[in-house]
Amino acid sequence: MTVSVAVRDHMRRRAGDRCEYCHRPQATSPLIALQLEHVIPRKHGGSDDLENLALACAECNLGKGSNLTGIDPQSQQITALFNPRVDTWEDHFRWDGLRLEGRTAIGRTTLRVLDMNSSPRVVVRLARNWQ
């Protein structure tokens, strides 16, 4: 997908220049730029419209892939993943030190599918002193 500089700039401003899933700031990933991610993947009928695009770090983008759902680790129910165009981040996630906690089934499921608290990711948070 090719996007204009104007669209990319708009997305960075909208996202505060951080991953819309784990909130990793671009500044903590100087070698890998935040990526444009399809909230609803094209293979599931998603478009290239701004309202279907999110800014994501490489780890979240790779973890999410074409998934739309996952299994909530608490209820064991199939649950939708966090949608940054519809959902409010603070409703579904909160920080507990360097780890993210899921406040809802959507939050817990997204944390699990995107592996947002993997050891390497927590180490980066510690080393870069961010959250």
CSV table of N, CA, C and O in Angstrom, one decimal:
chain,number,residue,atom,x,y,z
A,1,MET,N,0.8,-1.2,0.0
A,1,MET,CA,0.0,0.0,0.0
A,1,MET,C,0.9,1.2,0.0
A,1,MET,O,1.8,1.4,0.8
A,2,THR,N,0.6,2.1,-0.9
A,2,THR,CA,1.3,3.4,-1.0
A,2,THR,C,0.4,4.5,-0.5
A,2,THR,O,-0.7,4.6,-0.9
A,3,VAL,N,1.0,5.2,0.5
A,3,VAL,CA,0.2,6.4,1.1
A,3,VAL,C,1.0,7.6,0.9
A,3,VAL,O,2.2,7.6,0.9
A,4,SER,N,0.3,8.7,0.8
A,4,SER,CA,1.0,10.0,0.6
A,4,SER,C,1.6,10.5,1.9
A,4,SER,O,1.3,10.0,3.0
A,5,VAL,N,2.5,11.4,1.8
A,5,VAL,CA,3.2,12.0,3.0
A,5,VAL,C,2.1,12.6,3.9
A,5,VAL,O,2.2,12.5,5.1
A,6,ALA,N,1.2,13.3,3.2
A,6,ALA,CA,0.1,14.0,4.0
A,6,ALA,C,-0.7,13.0,4.8
A,6,ALA,O,-1.0,13.2,6.0
A,7,VAL,N,-1.0,11.8,4.3
A,7,VAL,CA,-1.8,10.8,5.0
A,7,VAL,C,-0.9,10.3,6.2
A,7,VAL,O,-1.4,10.1,7.3
A,8,ARG,N,0.3,10.0,5.9
A,8,ARG,CA,1.2,9.4,6.9
A,8,ARG,C,1.4,10.5,8.0
A,8,ARG,O,1.3,10.1,9.2
A,9,ASP,N,1.5,11.7,7.7
A,9,ASP,CA,1.7,12.8,8.7
A,9,ASP,C,0.4,12.9,9.5
A,9,ASP,O,0.4,13.0,10.8
A,10,HIS,N,-0.8,12.8,8.9
A,10,HIS,CA,-2.0,12.9,9.6
A,10,HIS,C,-2.1,11.7,10.6
A,10,HIS,O,-2.6,11.9,11.7
A,11,MET,N,-1.8,10.5,10.2
A,11,MET,CA,-1.9,9.4,11.1
A,11,MET,C,-0.9,9.5,12.2
A,11,MET,O,-1.3,9.2,13.4
A,12,ARG,N,0.3,10.0,12.0
A,12,ARG,CA,1.2,10.2,13.1
A,12,ARG,C,0.7,11.2,14.1
A,12,ARG,O,0.8,11.0,15.3
A,13,ARG,N,0.1,12.3,13.6
A,13,ARG,CA,-0.5,13.3,14.6
A,13,ARG,C,-1.7,12.7,15.3
A,13,ARG,O,-1.8,12.9,16.5
A,14,ARG,N,-2.5,12.0,14.6
A,14,ARG,CA,-3.7,11.4,15.2
A,14,ARG,C,-3.3,10.4,16.3
A,14,ARG,O,-3.9,10.4,17.4
A,15,ALA,N,-2.3,9.7,16.1
A,15,ALA,CA,-1.8,8.7,17.1
A,15,ALA,C,-0.8,9.2,18.1
A,15,ALA,O,-0.4,8.5,19.0
A,16,GLY,N,-0.5,10.5,18.0
A,16,GLY,CA,0.5,11.0,18.9
A,16,GLY,C,1.9,10.5,18.7
A,16,GLY,O,2.7,10.4,19.6
A,17,ASP,N,2.2,10.0,17.5
A,17,ASP,CA,3.5,9.4,17.1
A,17,ASP,C,3.8,8.2,18.0
A,17,ASP,O,5.0,8.1,18.4
A,18,ARG,N,2.8,7.4,18.3
A,18,ARG,CA,3.0,6.2,19.1
A,18,ARG,C,2.1,5.1,18.5
A,18,ARG,O,1.1,5.3,17.9
A,19,CYS,N,2.5,3.9,18.9
A,19,CYS,CA,1.7,2.7,18.5
A,19,CYS,C,0.3,2.9,19.1
A,19,CYS,O,0.2,3.1,20.3
A,20,GLU,N,-0.7,2.7,18.3
A,20,GLU,CA,-2.1,2.8,18.8
A,20,GLU,C,-2.6,1.6,19.7
A,20,GLU,O,-3.6,1.7,20.3
A,21,TYR,N,-1.7,0.6,19.7
A,21,TYR,CA,-2.1,-0.6,20.5
A,21,TYR,C,-1.3,-0.6,21.8
A,21,TYR,O,-1.9,-0.5,22.9
A,22,CYS,N,0.0,-0.6,21.8
A,22,CYS,CA,0.8,-0.7,23.0
A,22,CYS,C,1.3,0.6,23.5
A,22,CYS,O,1.9,0.7,24.6
A,23,HIS,N,1.1,1.7,22.7
A,23,HIS,CA,1.5,3.0,23.0
A,23,HIS,C,3.1,3.2,23.0
A,23,HIS,O,3.6,4.2,23.6
A,24,ARG,N,3.8,2.3,22.3
A,24,ARG,CA,5.2,2.5,22.1
A,24,ARG,C,5.5,3.8,21.3
A,24,ARG,O,5.0,3.9,20.2
A,25,PRO,N,6.2,4.7,21.9
A,25,PRO,CA,6.6,5.9,21.1
A,25,PRO,C,7.5,5.6,20.0
A,25,PRO,O,8.4,4.8,20.1
A,26,GLN,N,7.4,6.4,18.9
A,26,GLN,CA,8.3,6.2,17.8
A,26,GLN,C,9.8,6.4,18.2
A,26,GLN,O,10.7,5.7,17.8
A,27,ALA,N,10.0,7.3,19.1
A,27,ALA,CA,11.3,7.7,19.6
A,27,ALA,C,12.0,6.5,20.3
A,27,ALA,O,13.3,6.4,20.3
A,28,THR,N,11.3,5.5,20.7
A,28,THR,CA,11.9,4.3,21.3
A,28,THR,C,12.2,3.2,20.3
A,28,THR,O,12.7,2.1,20.7
A,29,SER,N,11.9,3.5,19.1
A,29,SER,CA,12.2,2.5,18.0
A,29,SER,C,12.8,3.2,16.8
A,29,SER,O,12.2,3.3,15.7
A,30,PRO,N,14.0,3.8,17.0
A,30,PRO,CA,14.6,4.6,15.9
A,30,PRO,C,14.9,3.9,14.6
A,30,PRO,O,15.0,4.5,13.6
A,31,LEU,N,15.1,2.6,14.7
A,31,LEU,CA,15.5,1.8,13.5
A,31,LEU,C,14.3,1.3,12.7
A,31,LEU,O,14.5,1.0,11.5
A,32,ILE,N,13.2,1.2,13.4
A,32,ILE,CA,12.0,0.6,12.7
A,32,ILE,C,10.9,1.6,12.9
A,32,ILE,O,10.4,1.8,14.0
A,33,ALA,N,10.5,2.2,11.8
A,33,ALA,CA,9.4,3.2,11.8
A,33,ALA,C,8.1,2.6,12.2
A,33,ALA,O,7.8,1.4,11.8
A,34,LEU,N,7.2,3.3,12.9
A,34,LEU,CA,5.8,2.8,13.1
A,34,LEU,C,5.2,2.5,11.8
A,34,LEU,O,5.4,3.3,10.8
A,35,GLN,N,4.4,1.5,11.7
A,35,GLN,CA,3.8,1.1,10.4
A,35,GLN,C,2.3,1.4,10.3
A,35,GLN,O,1.6,1.5,11.4
A,36,LEU,N,1.8,1.5,9.1
A,36,LEU,CA,0.4,1.6,8.9
A,36,LEU,C,-0.2,0.2,8.9
A,36,LEU,O,0.3,-0.7,8.2
A,37,GLU,N,-1.2,0.1,9.7
A,37,GLU,CA,-1.8,-1.2,9.9
A,37,GLU,C,-3.3,-1.1,9.6
A,37,GLU,O,-4.0,-0.1,9.9
A,38,HIS,N,-3.8,-2.2,8.9
A,38,HIS,CA,-5.3,-2.2,8.6
A,38,HIS,C,-6.0,-2.8,9.8
A,38,HIS,O,-5.8,-3.9,10.2
A,39,VAL,N,-6.9,-2.0,10.4
A,39,VAL,CA,-7.6,-2.5,11.6
A,39,VAL,C,-8.5,-3.7,11.2
A,39,VAL,O,-8.4,-4.7,11.9
A,40,ILE,N,-9.2,-3.6,10.1
A,40,ILE,CA,-9.9,-4.7,9.5
A,40,ILE,C,-9.0,-5.0,8.3
A,40,ILE,O,-9.0,-4.3,7.3
A,41,PRO,N,-8.3,-6.2,8.3
A,41,PRO,CA,-7.4,-6.5,7.2
A,41,PRO,C,-8.2,-6.6,5.8
A,41,PRO,O,-9.4,-6.9,5.8
A,42,ARG,N,-7.4,-6.3,4.8
A,42,ARG,CA,-8.0,-6.4,3.5
A,42,ARG,C,-8.6,-7.7,3.1
A,42,ARG,O,-9.6,-7.8,2.5
A,43,LYS,N,-8.0,-8.8,3.6
A,43,LYS,CA,-8.5,-10.1,3.4
A,43,LYS,C,-9.9,-10.3,4.0
A,43,LYS,O,-10.6,-11.2,3.6
A,44,HIS,N,-10.3,-9.5,4.9
A,44,HIS,CA,-11.6,-9.5,5.5
A,44,HIS,C,-12.5,-8.4,5.0
A,44,HIS,O,-13.5,-8.1,5.7
A,45,GLY,N,-12.1,-7.7,3.9
A,45,GLY,CA,-12.9,-6.7,3.3
A,45,GLY,C,-12.5,-5.3,3.8
A,45,GLY,O,-13.2,-4.3,3.5
A,46,GLY,N,-11.5,-5.1,4.6
A,46,GLY,CA,-11.1,-3.8,5.0
A,46,GLY,C,-10.5,-3.0,3.9
A,46,GLY,O,-9.9,-3.5,3.0
A,47,SER,N,-10.7,-1.7,4.1
A,47,SER,CA,-10.3,-0.7,3.0
A,47,SER,C,-9.0,0.0,3.4
A,47,SER,O,-8.5,-0.2,4.5
A,48,ASP,N,-8.5,0.8,2.5
A,48,ASP,CA,-7.3,1.6,2.8
A,48,ASP,C,-7.7,3.0,3.2
A,48,ASP,O,-6.9,3.9,3.3
A,49,ASP,N,-9.0,3.2,3.6
A,49,ASP,CA,-9.5,4.5,4.1
A,49,ASP,C,-8.8,4.8,5.4
A,49,ASP,O,-8.5,3.9,6.2
A,50,LEU,N,-8.7,6.1,5.7
A,50,LEU,CA,-8.1,6.5,7.0
A,50,LEU,C,-8.8,5.9,8.2
A,50,LEU,O,-8.1,5.6,9.2
A,51,GLU,N,-10.1,5.7,8.1
A,51,GLU,CA,-10.8,5.2,9.3
A,51,GLU,C,-10.6,3.7,9.5
A,51,GLU,O,-11.1,3.1,10.4
A,52,ASN,N,-9.8,3.1,8.6
A,52,ASN,CA,-9.5,1.6,8.8
A,52,ASN,C,-7.9,1.5,9.0
A,52,ASN,O,-7.5,0.4,8.9
A,53,LEU,N,-7.2,2.6,9.1
A,53,LEU,CA,-5.8,2.5,9.3
A,53,LEU,C,-5.4,2.9,10.7
A,53,LEU,O,-6.0,3.8,11.2
A,54,ALA,N,-4.4,2.2,11.2
A,54,ALA,CA,-3.9,2.6,12.5
A,54,ALA,C,-2.3,2.6,12.4
A,54,ALA,O,-1.8,2.0,11.6
A,55,LEU,N,-1.7,3.3,13.3
A,55,LEU,CA,-0.3,3.3,13.5
A,55,LEU,C,0.1,2.2,14.5
A,55,LEU,O,-0.4,2.2,15.6
A,56,ALA,N,1.0,1.4,14.1
A,56,ALA,CA,1.4,0.3,14.9
A,56,ALA,C,2.9,0.0,14.9
A,56,ALA,O,3.5,0.2,13.9
A,57,CYS,N,3.4,-0.4,16.1
A,57,CYS,CA,4.9,-0.8,16.1
A,57,CYS,C,5.0,-2.1,15.4
A,57,CYS,O,4.0,-2.8,15.1
A,58,ALA,N,6.2,-2.5,15.0
A,58,ALA,CA,6.4,-3.7,14.2
A,58,ALA,C,5.9,-4.9,15.0
A,58,ALA,O,5.2,-5.8,14.4
A,59,GLU,N,6.1,-4.9,16.3
A,59,GLU,CA,5.7,-6.1,17.1
A,59,GLU,C,4.1,-6.2,17.2
A,59,GLU,O,3.6,-7.3,17.0
A,60,CYS,N,3.4,-5.1,17.4
A,60,CYS,CA,2.0,-5.2,17.4
A,60,CYS,C,1.4,-5.6,16.0
A,60,CYS,O,0.5,-6.4,15.9
A,61,ASN,N,2.0,-5.0,15.0
A,61,ASN,CA,1.5,-5.2,13.6
A,61,ASN,C,1.7,-6.7,13.3
A,61,ASN,O,0.8,-7.4,12.8
A,62,LEU,N,2.9,-7.3,13.6
A,62,LEU,CA,3.1,-8.7,13.3
A,62,LEU,C,2.3,-9.6,14.2
A,62,LEU,O,1.8,-10.6,13.7
A,63,GLY,N,2.1,-9.2,15.5
A,63,GLY,CA,1.2,-10.0,16.3
A,63,GLY,C,-0.2,-10.0,15.9
A,63,GLY,O,-0.9,-11.1,16.0
A,64,LYS,N,-0.7,-8.9,15.5
A,64,LYS,CA,-2.1,-8.8,15.1
A,64,LYS,C,-2.3,-9.5,13.8
A,64,LYS,O,-3.3,-10.2,13.6
A,65,GLY,N,-1.4,-9.3,12.8
A,65,GLY,CA,-1.6,-9.9,11.5
A,65,GLY,C,-3.0,-9.7,11.0
A,65,GLY,O,-3.5,-8.6,11.0
A,66,SER,N,-3.7,-10.7,10.5
A,66,SER,CA,-5.0,-10.6,10.0
A,66,SER,C,-6.1,-11.0,11.0
A,66,SER,O,-7.3,-11.2,10.7
A,67,ASN,N,-5.7,-11.1,12.3
A,67,ASN,CA,-6.7,-11.4,13.3
A,67,ASN,C,-7.6,-10.3,13.6
A,67,ASN,O,-7.3,-9.1,13.6
A,68,LEU,N,-8.9,-10.7,13.8
A,68,LEU,CA,-9.9,-9.7,14.3
A,68,LEU,C,-10.4,-10.1,15.7
A,68,LEU,O,-11.0,-9.2,16.3
A,69,THR,N,-10.1,-11.3,16.1
A,69,THR,CA,-10.6,-11.8,17.4
A,69,THR,C,-9.5,-12.7,18.0
A,69,THR,O,-8.5,-13.0,17.4
A,70,GLY,N,-9.7,-13.0,19.3
A,70,GLY,CA,-8.9,-14.0,20.0
A,70,GLY,C,-9.7,-14.6,21.1
A,70,GLY,O,-10.9,-14.3,21.2
A,71,ILE,N,-9.1,-15.3,22.0
A,71,ILE,CA,-9.7,-16.0,23.1
A,71,ILE,C,-9.4,-15.2,24.4
A,71,ILE,O,-8.2,-15.0,24.7
A,72,ASP,N,-10.4,-14.6,25.0
A,72,ASP,CA,-10.1,-13.9,26.3
A,72,ASP,C,-9.6,-14.9,27.3
A,72,ASP,O,-10.2,-16.0,27.6
A,73,PRO,N,-8.4,-14.7,27.9
A,73,PRO,CA,-7.8,-15.6,28.8
A,73,PRO,C,-8.6,-15.8,30.1
A,73,PRO,O,-8.4,-16.9,30.7
A,74,GLN,N,-9.4,-14.9,30.4
A,74,GLN,CA,-10.2,-15.0,31.6
A,74,GLN,C,-11.5,-15.8,31.4
A,74,GLN,O,-11.8,-16.8,32.1
A,75,SER,N,-12.3,-15.4,30.4
A,75,SER,CA,-13.6,-16.1,30.2
A,75,SER,C,-13.5,-17.3,29.2
A,75,SER,O,-14.4,-18.0,29.1
A,76,GLN,N,-12.4,-17.3,28.4
A,76,GLN,CA,-12.2,-18.3,27.4
A,76,GLN,C,-13.2,-18.2,26.2
A,76,GLN,O,-13.5,-19.1,25.5
A,77,GLN,N,-13.8,-17.0,26.1
A,77,GLN,CA,-14.7,-16.6,25.0
A,77,GLN,C,-14.0,-16.0,23.9
A,77,GLN,O,-13.1,-15.2,24.1
A,78,ILE,N,-14.5,-16.2,22.7
A,78,ILE,CA,-14.0,-15.5,21.5
A,78,ILE,C,-14.4,-14.0,21.6
A,78,ILE,O,-15.5,-13.7,21.9
A,79,THR,N,-13.4,-13.2,21.5
A,79,THR,CA,-13.6,-11.7,21.8
A,79,THR,C,-12.9,-10.9,20.7
A,79,THR,O,-11.8,-11.3,20.2
A,80,ALA,N,-13.5,-9.8,20.3
A,80,ALA,CA,-12.9,-8.9,19.3
A,80,ALA,C,-11.7,-8.3,19.9
A,80,ALA,O,-11.5,-8.1,21.1
A,81,LEU,N,-10.7,-7.9,19.0
A,81,LEU,CA,-9.5,-7.2,19.4
A,81,LEU,C,-9.8,-5.7,19.5
A,81,LEU,O,-10.8,-5.2,18.9
A,82,PHE,N,-9.0,-5.0,20.2
A,82,PHE,CA,-9.1,-3.6,20.3
A,82,PHE,C,-9.1,-2.9,19.0
A,82,PHE,O,-8.3,-3.3,18.1
A,83,ASN,N,-10.0,-2.0,18.7
A,83,ASN,CA,-10.1,-1.3,17.5
A,83,ASN,C,-9.8,0.2,17.8
A,83,ASN,O,-10.7,0.9,18.4
A,84,PRO,N,-8.6,0.7,17.4
A,84,PRO,CA,-8.3,2.1,17.8
A,84,PRO,C,-9.2,3.2,17.1
A,84,PRO,O,-9.2,4.3,17.5
A,85,ARG,N,-10.0,2.8,16.1
A,85,ARG,CA,-10.9,3.7,15.5
A,85,ARG,C,-12.2,3.8,16.2
A,85,ARG,O,-13.0,4.7,16.0
A,86,VAL,N,-12.5,2.8,17.0
A,86,VAL,CA,-13.8,2.8,17.7
A,86,VAL,C,-13.7,2.8,19.2
A,86,VAL,O,-14.4,3.4,19.9
A,87,ASP,N,-12.7,2.0,19.7
A,87,ASP,CA,-12.5,1.9,21.1
A,87,ASP,C,-11.6,3.0,21.7
A,87,ASP,O,-10.8,3.5,21.0
A,88,THR,N,-11.8,3.2,23.0
A,88,THR,CA,-11.0,4.2,23.7
A,88,THR,C,-9.9,3.4,24.5
A,88,THR,O,-10.3,2.5,25.3
A,89,TRP,N,-8.6,3.7,24.3
A,89,TRP,CA,-7.5,2.9,24.9
A,89,TRP,C,-7.7,2.8,26.4
A,89,TRP,O,-7.6,1.7,26.9
A,90,GLU,N,-8.0,3.9,27.1
A,90,GLU,CA,-8.0,3.9,28.5
A,90,GLU,C,-9.2,3.0,29.1
A,90,GLU,O,-9.1,2.6,30.2
A,91,ASP,N,-10.2,2.8,28.3
A,91,ASP,CA,-11.3,1.9,28.7
A,91,ASP,C,-10.8,0.5,28.8
A,91,ASP,O,-11.4,-0.3,29.5
A,92,HIS,N,-9.8,0.1,28.0
A,92,HIS,CA,-9.5,-1.3,27.8
A,92,HIS,C,-8.1,-1.7,28.4
A,92,HIS,O,-7.8,-2.9,28.6
A,93,PHE,N,-7.2,-0.7,28.6
A,93,PHE,CA,-5.9,-0.9,29.1
A,93,PHE,C,-5.5,0.0,30.2
A,93,PHE,O,-6.0,1.1,30.3
A,94,ARG,N,-4.6,-0.4,31.0
A,94,ARG,CA,-4.0,0.4,32.0
A,94,ARG,C,-2.5,-0.1,32.3
A,94,ARG,O,-2.3,-1.3,32.1
A,95,TRP,N,-1.7,0.8,32.7
A,95,TRP,CA,-0.3,0.4,33.1
A,95,TRP,C,-0.3,-0.1,34.5
A,95,TRP,O,-0.9,0.5,35.4
A,96,ASP,N,0.5,-1.1,34.7
A,96,ASP,CA,0.9,-1.6,36.0
A,96,ASP,C,2.4,-1.7,36.0
A,96,ASP,O,3.0,-2.7,35.6
A,97,GLY,N,3.1,-0.6,36.3
A,97,GLY,CA,4.5,-0.5,36.1
A,97,GLY,C,4.8,-0.5,34.7
A,97,GLY,O,4.3,0.3,33.9
A,98,LEU,N,5.7,-1.5,34.3
A,98,LEU,CA,6.1,-1.6,32.9
A,98,LEU,C,5.2,-2.6,32.1
A,98,LEU,O,5.4,-2.8,30.9
A,99,ARG,N,4.2,-3.1,32.7
A,99,ARG,CA,3.3,-4.1,32.0
A,99,ARG,C,2.0,-3.5,31.8
A,99,ARG,O,1.5,-2.7,32.6
A,100,LEU,N,1.3,-3.9,30.7
A,100,LEU,CA,0.0,-3.4,30.5
A,100,LEU,C,-1.0,-4.5,31.1
A,100,LEU,O,-0.7,-5.7,31.0
A,101,GLU,N,-2.1,-4.0,31.6
A,101,GLU,CA,-3.2,-4.8,32.1
A,101,GLU,C,-4.4,-4.6,31.2
A,101,GLU,O,-4.7,-3.5,30.8
A,102,GLY,N,-5.1,-5.7,31.0
A,102,GLY,CA,-6.4,-5.5,30.3
A,102,GLY,C,-7.5,-5.3,31.3
A,102,GLY,O,-7.7,-6.1,32.2
A,103,ARG,N,-8.3,-4.2,31.1
A,103,ARG,CA,-9.4,-3.9,31.9
A,103,ARG,C,-10.7,-4.6,31.5
A,103,ARG,O,-11.6,-4.7,32.3
A,104,THR,N,-10.7,-5.0,30.3
A,104,THR,CA,-11.9,-5.6,29.7
A,104,THR,C,-11.5,-6.9,29.0
A,104,THR,O,-10.3,-7.2,28.7
A,105,ALA,N,-12.5,-7.6,28.5
A,105,ALA,CA,-12.2,-8.8,27.7
A,105,ALA,C,-11.5,-8.4,26.4
A,105,ALA,O,-10.5,-9.1,26.0
A,106,ILE,N,-11.9,-7.3,25.8
A,106,ILE,CA,-11.2,-6.8,24.6
A,106,ILE,C,-9.7,-6.5,25.0
A,106,ILE,O,-8.8,-6.9,24.2
A,107,GLY,N,-9.4,-5.8,26.1
A,107,GLY,CA,-8.1,-5.5,26.5
A,107,GLY,C,-7.3,-6.8,26.7
A,107,GLY,O,-6.1,-6.9,26.2
A,108,ARG,N,-7.8,-7.7,27.5
A,108,ARG,CA,-7.1,-8.9,27.8
A,108,ARG,C,-6.8,-9.7,26.6
A,108,ARG,O,-5.7,-10.3,26.4
A,109,THR,N,-7.8,-9.8,25.7
A,109,THR,CA,-7.6,-10.6,24.4
A,109,THR,C,-6.5,-9.9,23.5
A,109,THR,O,-5.7,-10.6,23.0
A,110,THR,N,-6.6,-8.6,23.4
A,110,THR,CA,-5.6,-7.9,22.6
A,110,THR,C,-4.2,-8.1,23.2
A,110,THR,O,-3.2,-8.3,22.4
A,111,LEU,N,-4.1,-8.0,24.5
A,111,LEU,CA,-2.8,-8.2,25.1
A,111,LEU,C,-2.2,-9.6,24.8
A,111,LEU,O,-1.0,-9.7,24.5
A,112,ARG,N,-3.1,-10.5,24.8
A,112,ARG,CA,-2.7,-11.9,24.6
A,112,ARG,C,-2.3,-12.1,23.1
A,112,ARG,O,-1.2,-12.6,22.8
A,113,VAL,N,-3.1,-11.7,22.2
A,113,VAL,CA,-2.9,-12.0,20.8
A,113,VAL,C,-1.7,-11.2,20.3
A,113,VAL,O,-0.9,-11.7,19.5
A,114,LEU,N,-1.5,-10.0,20.7
A,114,LEU,CA,-0.4,-9.1,20.2
A,114,LEU,C,0.8,-9.3,21.1
A,114,LEU,O,1.9,-8.7,20.8
A,115,ASP,N,0.7,-10.2,22.1
A,115,ASP,CA,1.8,-10.5,23.0
A,115,ASP,C,2.5,-9.2,23.5
A,115,ASP,O,3.7,-9.0,23.5
A,116,MET,N,1.7,-8.3,24.0
A,116,MET,CA,2.1,-6.9,24.4
A,116,MET,C,3.0,-6.9,25.6
A,116,MET,O,3.6,-5.8,25.9
A,117,ASN,N,3.0,-7.9,26.4
A,117,ASN,CA,3.8,-8.0,27.6
A,117,ASN,C,5.0,-9.0,27.5
A,117,ASN,O,5.4,-9.5,28.5
A,118,SER,N,5.4,-9.3,26.3
A,118,SER,CA,6.5,-10.3,26.2
A,118,SER,C,7.7,-9.7,26.9
A,118,SER,O,7.9,-8.5,27.0
A,119,SER,N,8.6,-10.6,27.3
A,119,SER,CA,9.8,-10.2,28.0
A,119,SER,C,10.6,-9.1,27.2
A,119,SER,O,11.0,-8.1,27.8
A,120,PRO,N,10.9,-9.4,25.9
A,120,PRO,CA,11.6,-8.3,25.2
A,120,PRO,C,11.0,-7.0,25.2
A,120,PRO,O,11.6,-5.9,25.2
A,121,ARG,N,9.7,-6.9,25.1
A,121,ARG,CA,9.0,-5.7,25.1
A,121,ARG,C,9.0,-5.0,26.4
A,121,ARG,O,9.2,-3.7,26.5
A,122,VAL,N,8.9,-5.7,27.5
A,122,VAL,CA,9.1,-5.1,28.8
A,122,VAL,C,10.5,-4.6,29.0
A,122,VAL,O,10.7,-3.5,29.6
A,123,VAL,N,11.5,-5.3,28.5
A,123,VAL,CA,12.9,-4.9,28.6
A,123,VAL,C,13.1,-3.6,27.9
A,123,VAL,O,13.7,-2.6,28.4
A,124,VAL,N,12.5,-3.4,26.7
A,124,VAL,CA,12.6,-2.1,26.0
A,124,VAL,C,11.9,-1.0,26.8
A,124,VAL,O,12.5,0.1,26.9
A,125,ARG,N,10.8,-1.3,27.4
A,125,ARG,CA,10.1,-0.3,28.2
A,125,ARG,C,11.0,0.2,29.3
A,125,ARG,O,11.1,1.4,29.7
A,126,LEU,N,11.7,-0.8,30.0
A,126,LEU,CA,12.6,-0.5,31.1
A,126,LEU,C,13.8,0.3,30.6
A,126,LEU,O,14.1,1.4,31.1
A,127,ALA,N,14.4,-0.1,29.5
A,127,ALA,CA,15.6,0.5,29.0
A,127,ALA,C,15.3,1.9,28.5
A,127,ALA,O,16.2,2.8,28.6
A,128,ARG,N,14.1,2.1,27.9
A,128,ARG,CA,13.8,3.4,27.3
A,128,ARG,C,13.0,4.3,28.3
A,128,ARG,O,12.6,5.4,27.9
A,129,ASN,N,12.6,3.7,29.5
A,129,ASN,CA,11.9,4.4,30.5
A,129,ASN,C,10.6,5.1,30.0
A,129,ASN,O,10.5,6.3,30.0
A,130,TRP,N,9.8,4.2,29.4
A,130,TRP,CA,8.5,4.8,28.9
A,130,TRP,C,7.4,3.9,29.3
A,130,TRP,O,7.5,2.7,29.6
A,131,GLN,N,6.2,4.5,29.2
A,131,GLN,CA,4.9,3.8,29.4
A,131,GLN,C,3.8,4.8,29.2
A,131,GLN,O,4.0,6.0,29.1
